[in-house]
Amino acid sequence: MSALLIDGKARAAALRAEVATGVAAFVAARGRAPGLTVVLVGDDPASAVYVGAKGKACLEVGMISAEHRLPAETAQADLLALIGRLNSDPAVDGILVQMPLPKHIDSDRVIAAIDPGKDVDGFHPVNAGRLAIGQPALVPCTPSGCLLLIREALGDISGAEAVVIGRSSIVGKPMAALLTAASATVTIAHSRTRDLAGHVARADIVVAAVGIPAMVQGHWIKPGACVIDVGINRIALPDGKTRLVGDVDFAAARERAGWITPVPGGVGPMTIACLLANTLSAAQARS
Ligand code: NAD
């Protein structure tokens, strides 16, 4: 058996089209477009690429995109003051501070300074808490995207066995909360988990968010399972080039799984699409 590929690019394009329709209705009703402001501190080249991609995606769905690019030596107090101004700016619906921040800045403090209603990354403790207790929240974009892909493959997941590998605040923990809210039976595995293979072997849904190339082995996968690979790892090839791979041994897992996301082209495209959806929701919830 060879698993069906879950096409994240196509699902993300459909979500972006839905958001564009929602933006057009918002503009007609409110006389203004939703606005996302991205703050980038320092000159990390990968972060600059992400920020550029987010701005372009905003414009494509009819939103207003603004960027603040600050020097790496920006004082924490100045960054907090900027966030304060964005919090009270009525034209700003979403605020995203690109991570990682330079070492002299306390990321937790910066995230906590963002108005939870404008926290389109869903990292603010208020949003994390609301998600944990099942209240409406702005939910982190990557796990939101994973849930959409799981639903695309399986539909109703009530009662399904789900194993989430990784317990970070941006992927693993919110993923487990979303799966629990969808009535799956959820196990969170992490670096101290004993017998990871045994947990994965009984999972109808496996979400791997670890950051180790091909650590989830193909023969662990339960036949027919839905495998969502969040990992993005750049590996060196013998010819000196590099290639992106996930956390799952794709070729071997594909032989046993029912559905599987490729890397790239699986979870990745969903993240920005969900950011746009969060920005529209934040705008709709305000004013
Ligand atoms: P993280 O480093 O914050 O967390 C990794 C988690 O893996 C930890 O909870 C740790 O306990 C667990 N872990 C480490 N070794 C393990 C092992 N041997 N067995 C089981 N668990 C183990 O990483 P993160 O920010 O959650 O990201 C995880 C991966 O997802 C990375 O490759 C990252 O690049 C990728 N990512 C992709 C997207 C996307 O849009 N596709 C978004 C965010 C993160």
Short mmCIF file of C-alpha atoms and ligand atoms in Angstrom, two decimals:
data_model
loop_
_atom_site.label_atom_id
_atom_site.label_comp_id
_atom_site.label_asym_id
_atom_site.label_seq_id
_atom_site.Cartn_x
_atom_site.Cartn_y
_atom_site.Cartn_z
CA MET A 1 0.00 0.00 0.00
CA SER A 2 1.17 3.51 -0.71
CA ALA A 3 -0.32 6.37 1.30
CA LEU A 4 -2.34 9.17 -0.28
CA LEU A 5 -0.43 12.44 -0.20
CA ILE A 6 -2.12 15.26 1.70
CA ASP A 7 -1.69 18.30 -0.55
CA GLY A 8 -0.95 21.20 1.80
CA LYS A 9 -0.41 23.60 -1.09
CA ALA A 10 -3.91 22.98 -2.46
CA ARG A 11 -5.57 23.11 0.99
CA ALA A 12 -3.70 26.34 1.79
CA ALA A 13 -4.77 27.89 -1.54
CA ALA A 14 -8.40 27.02 -0.75
CA LEU A 15 -8.08 28.60 2.72
CA ARG A 16 -6.48 31.75 1.27
CA ALA A 17 -9.37 32.02 -1.20
CA GLU A 18 -11.87 31.71 1.69
CA VAL A 19 -9.99 34.43 3.58
CA ALA A 20 -10.00 36.70 0.48
CA THR A 21 -13.80 36.33 0.31
CA GLY A 22 -14.06 37.15 4.02
CA VAL A 23 -11.78 40.18 3.57
CA ALA A 24 -13.95 41.50 0.72
CA ALA A 25 -17.06 41.19 2.93
CA PHE A 26 -15.21 42.91 5.81
CA VAL A 27 -14.20 45.81 3.55
CA ALA A 28 -17.78 46.17 2.28
CA ALA A 29 -19.18 46.21 5.83
CA ARG A 30 -16.53 48.26 7.65
CA GLY A 31 -15.06 50.47 4.94
CA ARG A 32 -11.49 49.39 5.69
CA ALA A 33 -9.29 46.34 5.13
CA PRO A 34 -7.91 44.19 7.99
CA GLY A 35 -4.28 45.05 8.76
CA LEU A 36 -1.37 42.86 9.86
CA THR A 37 1.81 44.44 11.23
CA VAL A 38 4.95 42.35 11.42
CA VAL A 39 7.90 43.39 13.59
CA LEU A 40 11.36 42.08 12.74
CA VAL A 41 14.32 42.79 15.02
CA GLY A 42 17.77 42.15 13.58
CA ASP A 43 18.92 40.84 10.22
CA ASP A 44 18.51 37.06 10.38
CA PRO A 45 18.17 36.15 6.67
CA ALA A 46 15.64 33.31 7.23
CA SER A 47 13.43 35.61 9.34
CA ALA A 48 13.59 38.29 6.64
CA VAL A 49 12.36 35.72 4.07
CA TYR A 50 9.45 34.68 6.35
CA VAL A 51 8.48 38.31 6.98
CA GLY A 52 8.55 39.08 3.24
CA ALA A 53 6.37 36.03 2.51
CA LYS A 54 3.83 37.04 5.17
CA GLY A 55 3.57 40.59 3.77
CA LYS A 56 3.06 39.31 0.21
CA ALA A 57 0.40 36.81 1.33
CA CYS A 58 -1.50 39.62 3.13
CA LEU A 59 -1.62 41.80 0.04
CA GLU A 60 -2.80 38.85 -2.10
CA VAL A 61 -5.95 38.43 0.02
CA GLY A 62 -6.65 42.18 0.13
CA MET A 63 -5.31 42.92 3.62
CA ILE A 64 -3.06 45.81 4.59
CA SER A 65 0.48 44.73 5.42
CA ALA A 66 2.92 46.82 7.43
CA GLU A 67 6.44 46.02 8.56
CA HIS A 68 8.72 47.46 11.22
CA ARG A 69 12.33 46.39 10.68
CA LEU A 70 14.40 47.32 13.73
CA PRO A 71 18.17 47.01 14.21
CA ALA A 72 19.52 44.01 16.17
CA GLU A 73 20.69 46.30 18.99
CA THR A 74 17.16 47.71 19.60
CA ALA A 75 16.54 48.08 23.34
CA GLN A 76 13.78 45.90 24.82
CA ALA A 77 12.07 49.05 26.17
CA ASP A 78 11.88 50.50 22.65
CA LEU A 79 10.37 47.28 21.28
CA LEU A 80 7.80 47.24 24.11
CA ALA A 81 6.97 50.89 23.39
CA LEU A 82 6.37 50.06 19.70
CA ILE A 83 4.07 47.18 20.69
CA GLY A 84 2.16 49.57 22.96
CA ARG A 85 1.62 51.94 20.01
CA LEU A 86 0.48 49.09 17.75
CA ASN A 87 -1.90 47.83 20.47
CA SER A 88 -3.68 51.19 20.48
CA ASP A 89 -3.60 51.78 16.70
CA PRO A 90 -7.14 51.12 15.37
CA ALA A 91 -5.80 50.29 11.88
CA VAL A 92 -3.76 47.35 13.26
CA ASP A 93 -5.76 44.12 13.72
CA GLY A 94 -2.86 41.68 14.00
CA ILE A 95 0.62 42.05 15.50
CA LEU A 96 3.29 39.45 14.85
CA VAL A 97 6.77 39.73 16.34
CA GLN A 98 9.04 37.48 14.28
CA MET A 99 10.97 34.96 16.39
CA PRO A 100 13.72 34.39 17.33
CA LEU A 101 14.51 37.74 18.95
CA PRO A 102 18.09 38.84 19.75
CA LYS A 103 19.37 37.33 23.00
CA HIS A 104 19.20 40.57 25.04
CA ILE A 105 15.40 40.68 24.58
CA ASP A 106 13.06 38.59 26.75
CA SER A 107 10.69 36.96 24.22
CA ASP A 108 8.13 35.99 26.88
CA ARG A 109 7.90 39.59 28.04
CA VAL A 110 7.45 40.81 24.46
CA ILE A 111 4.72 38.24 23.70
CA ALA A 112 2.92 39.13 26.93
CA ALA A 113 2.92 42.82 25.91
CA ILE A 114 0.85 42.16 22.76
CA ASP A 115 -2.90 42.78 23.08
CA PRO A 116 -4.30 39.20 23.18
CA GLY A 117 -6.99 40.28 20.68
CA LYS A 118 -4.25 41.20 18.18
CA ASP A 119 -1.99 38.20 18.95
CA VAL A 120 -2.37 36.48 15.57
CA ASP A 121 0.48 34.05 16.36
CA GLY A 122 -1.61 32.78 19.30
CA PHE A 123 1.43 32.74 21.60
CA HIS A 124 0.09 35.09 24.33
CA PRO A 125 -0.58 33.28 27.65
CA VAL A 126 -4.23 34.43 27.51
CA ASN A 127 -4.74 32.72 24.13
CA ALA A 128 -2.81 29.61 25.23
CA GLY A 129 -4.98 29.46 28.36
CA ARG A 130 -8.22 29.95 26.45
CA LEU A 131 -7.26 27.15 24.05
CA ALA A 132 -6.39 24.89 26.99
CA ILE A 133 -9.81 25.40 28.62
CA GLY A 134 -11.80 25.23 25.38
CA GLN A 135 -12.69 28.91 25.02
CA PRO A 136 -12.52 30.83 21.72
CA ALA A 137 -8.91 31.90 21.12
CA LEU A 138 -6.41 32.94 18.50
CA VAL A 139 -4.69 29.58 17.98
CA PRO A 140 -1.06 29.09 16.83
CA CYS A 141 -0.97 28.85 13.04
CA THR A 142 1.02 25.65 12.47
CA PRO A 143 -1.13 23.32 14.63
CA SER A 144 -4.31 24.98 13.26
CA GLY A 145 -3.07 24.11 9.78
CA CYS A 146 -2.26 20.54 10.84
CA LEU A 147 -5.81 20.06 12.16
CA LEU A 148 -7.26 21.27 8.84
CA LEU A 149 -5.08 18.74 6.99
CA ILE A 150 -6.11 15.94 9.38
CA ARG A 151 -9.78 16.80 8.84
CA GLU A 152 -9.24 16.89 5.08
CA ALA A 153 -7.93 13.32 5.25
CA LEU A 154 -10.10 11.76 7.96
CA GLY A 155 -13.15 14.00 8.43
CA ASP A 156 -14.51 13.28 11.93
CA ILE A 157 -11.71 12.26 14.33
CA SER A 158 -13.87 11.68 17.39
CA GLY A 159 -12.42 8.75 19.36
CA ALA A 160 -9.30 8.42 17.18
CA GLU A 161 -5.96 7.64 18.86
CA ALA A 162 -3.59 10.56 18.26
CA VAL A 163 0.09 10.78 19.17
CA VAL A 164 1.77 14.19 19.08
CA ILE A 165 5.57 13.98 19.18
CA GLY A 166 6.99 17.21 20.61
CA ARG A 167 5.68 19.44 23.43
CA SER A 168 6.69 22.95 22.33
CA SER A 169 4.37 25.87 23.05
CA ILE A 170 4.12 26.74 19.35
CA VAL A 171 3.36 23.28 17.93
CA GLY A 172 3.10 20.24 20.21
CA LYS A 173 1.05 21.58 23.14
CA PRO A 174 -1.52 23.54 21.08
CA MET A 175 -1.76 20.59 18.65
CA ALA A 176 -2.65 18.29 21.54
CA ALA A 177 -5.25 20.80 22.78
CA LEU A 178 -6.86 21.05 19.32
CA LEU A 179 -6.98 17.26 18.92
CA THR A 180 -8.48 16.91 22.40
CA ALA A 181 -11.13 19.53 21.54
CA ALA A 182 -11.88 17.47 18.41
CA SER A 183 -12.51 14.47 20.73
CA ALA A 184 -9.42 12.44 19.79
CA THR A 185 -7.66 10.44 22.52
CA VAL A 186 -4.33 12.23 22.72
CA THR A 187 -0.86 11.18 23.86
CA ILE A 188 1.96 13.74 23.95
CA ALA A 189 5.38 12.19 23.44
CA HIS A 190 8.65 14.08 23.97
CA SER A 191 12.37 13.67 24.51
CA ARG A 192 11.89 11.67 27.74
CA THR A 193 9.18 9.35 26.39
CA ARG A 194 9.92 5.64 26.83
CA ASP A 195 9.02 3.38 23.90
CA LEU A 196 8.11 6.05 21.35
CA ALA A 197 7.75 3.30 18.73
CA GLY A 198 5.09 1.59 20.88
CA HIS A 199 3.06 4.80 21.19
CA VAL A 200 3.27 5.55 17.47
CA ALA A 201 2.28 1.97 16.60
CA ARG A 202 -1.22 2.39 18.06
CA ALA A 203 -1.86 5.87 16.63
CA ASP A 204 -4.51 6.55 14.01
CA ILE A 205 -3.03 10.07 13.78
CA VAL A 206 0.68 10.87 14.20
CA VAL A 207 1.88 14.48 14.33
CA ALA A 208 5.68 14.75 14.38
CA ALA A 209 7.10 18.12 15.54
CA VAL A 210 10.60 17.36 16.76
CA GLY A 211 13.27 18.79 14.45
CA ILE A 212 15.27 15.58 13.91
CA PRO A 213 15.47 14.30 10.31
CA ALA A 214 13.63 10.99 9.72
CA MET A 215 13.45 10.15 13.47
CA VAL A 216 9.99 8.59 13.09
CA GLN A 217 10.63 5.28 11.42
CA GLY A 218 8.35 3.85 8.77
CA HIS A 219 7.83 0.46 10.42
CA TRP A 220 6.46 2.15 13.58
CA ILE A 221 3.42 3.47 11.66
CA LYS A 222 0.08 1.69 12.12
CA PRO A 223 -1.22 0.58 8.71
CA GLY A 224 -3.66 3.17 7.37
CA ALA A 225 -2.67 5.93 9.83
CA CYS A 226 -2.69 9.65 9.01
CA VAL A 227 0.86 11.03 9.35
CA ILE A 228 1.44 14.79 9.65
CA ASP A 229 5.08 15.81 9.42
CA VAL A 230 5.73 19.27 10.85
CA GLY A 231 9.52 18.98 10.86
CA ILE A 232 11.62 21.17 8.60
CA ASN A 233 15.23 19.99 8.57
CA ARG A 234 17.87 20.99 6.04
CA ILE A 235 20.28 18.13 5.37
CA ALA A 236 23.53 18.12 3.38
CA LEU A 237 23.73 15.85 0.34
CA PRO A 238 26.91 14.14 -0.91
CA ASP A 239 27.03 16.47 -3.94
CA GLY A 240 27.34 19.50 -1.63
CA LYS A 241 23.74 20.61 -2.16
CA THR A 242 21.12 20.62 0.61
CA ARG A 243 17.56 19.31 0.83
CA LEU A 244 14.60 19.86 3.16
CA VAL A 245 13.32 16.76 4.95
CA GLY A 246 10.77 16.22 7.70
CA ASP A 247 10.87 14.32 11.00
CA VAL A 248 9.37 11.20 9.41
CA ASP A 249 11.20 8.68 7.22
CA PHE A 250 8.88 9.55 4.35
CA ALA A 251 9.57 6.73 1.87
CA ALA A 252 9.18 3.96 4.47
CA ALA A 253 6.21 5.58 6.26
CA ARG A 254 4.39 6.07 2.97
CA GLU A 255 4.34 2.27 2.50
CA ARG A 256 2.24 1.81 5.68
CA ALA A 257 0.31 5.05 6.20
CA GLY A 258 -3.11 5.81 4.72
CA TRP A 259 -2.36 9.53 4.34
CA ILE A 260 0.90 11.44 4.71
CA THR A 261 2.10 15.02 4.29
CA PRO A 262 5.17 15.61 2.11
CA VAL A 263 8.00 17.94 3.15
CA PRO A 264 8.01 20.46 1.58
CA GLY A 265 4.43 21.04 0.39
CA GLY A 266 2.54 19.64 3.39
CA VAL A 267 2.25 21.55 6.66
CA GLY A 268 4.48 24.48 5.60
CA PRO A 269 2.03 26.24 3.23
CA MET A 270 -0.76 25.97 5.84
CA THR A 271 1.06 28.12 8.39
CA ILE A 272 0.85 31.43 6.49
CA ALA A 273 -2.70 30.65 5.30
CA CYS A 274 -3.76 30.18 8.95
CA LEU A 275 -2.00 33.44 9.88
CA LEU A 276 -4.21 35.22 7.33
CA ALA A 277 -7.29 33.47 8.75
CA ASN A 278 -6.30 34.55 12.28
CA THR A 279 -5.83 38.16 11.15
CA LEU A 280 -9.30 38.20 9.59
CA SER A 281 -10.81 36.66 12.77
CA ALA A 282 -8.99 39.24 14.93
CA ALA A 283 -10.34 42.06 12.74
CA GLN A 284 -13.89 40.65 12.85
CA ALA A 285 -13.75 40.31 16.64
CA ARG A 286 -12.65 43.96 17.10
CA SER A 287 -14.72 47.09 16.51
P1 NAD B 1 11.20 22.55 19.64
O1 NAD B 1 12.66 22.35 19.51
O2 NAD B 1 10.68 23.71 20.41
O3 NAD B 1 10.53 21.24 20.26
C1 NAD B 1 10.94 19.97 19.86
C2 NAD B 1 10.22 18.95 20.70
O4 NAD B 1 10.68 17.64 20.31
C3 NAD B 1 10.49 19.06 22.20
O5 NAD B 1 9.25 19.15 22.87
C4 NAD B 1 11.22 17.77 22.58
O6 NAD B 1 10.78 17.23 23.83
C5 NAD B 1 10.84 16.84 21.44
N1 NAD B 1 11.90 15.84 21.20
C6 NAD B 1 13.22 16.08 21.05
N2 NAD B 1 13.88 14.91 20.87
C7 NAD B 1 12.95 13.93 20.91
C8 NAD B 1 12.99 12.52 20.79
N3 NAD B 1 14.14 11.89 20.58
N4 NAD B 1 11.84 11.83 20.88
C9 NAD B 1 10.66 12.47 21.07
N5 NAD B 1 10.56 13.81 21.18
C10 NAD B 1 11.68 14.53 21.10
O7 NAD B 1 10.64 22.56 18.14
P2 NAD B 1 9.30 23.17 17.49
O8 NAD B 1 9.43 24.66 17.45
O9 NAD B 1 8.10 22.56 18.10
O10 NAD B 1 9.48 22.64 15.99
C11 NAD B 1 9.58 21.27 15.69
C12 NAD B 1 9.88 21.10 14.22
O11 NAD B 1 8.82 21.67 13.46
C13 NAD B 1 11.15 21.80 13.73
O12 NAD B 1 11.74 21.02 12.70
C14 NAD B 1 10.62 23.09 13.15
O13 NAD B 1 11.48 23.61 12.14
C15 NAD B 1 9.33 22.63 12.57
N6 NAD B 1 8.32 23.69 12.43
C16 NAD B 1 7.68 23.77 11.24
C17 NAD B 1 6.70 24.71 11.05
C18 NAD B 1 5.99 24.78 9.75
O14 NAD B 1 5.39 25.79 9.41
N7 NAD B 1 5.98 23.70 8.98
C19 NAD B 1 6.37 25.60 12.08
C20 NAD B 1 7.01 25.47 13.32
C21 NAD B 1 7.99 24.49 13.48
#
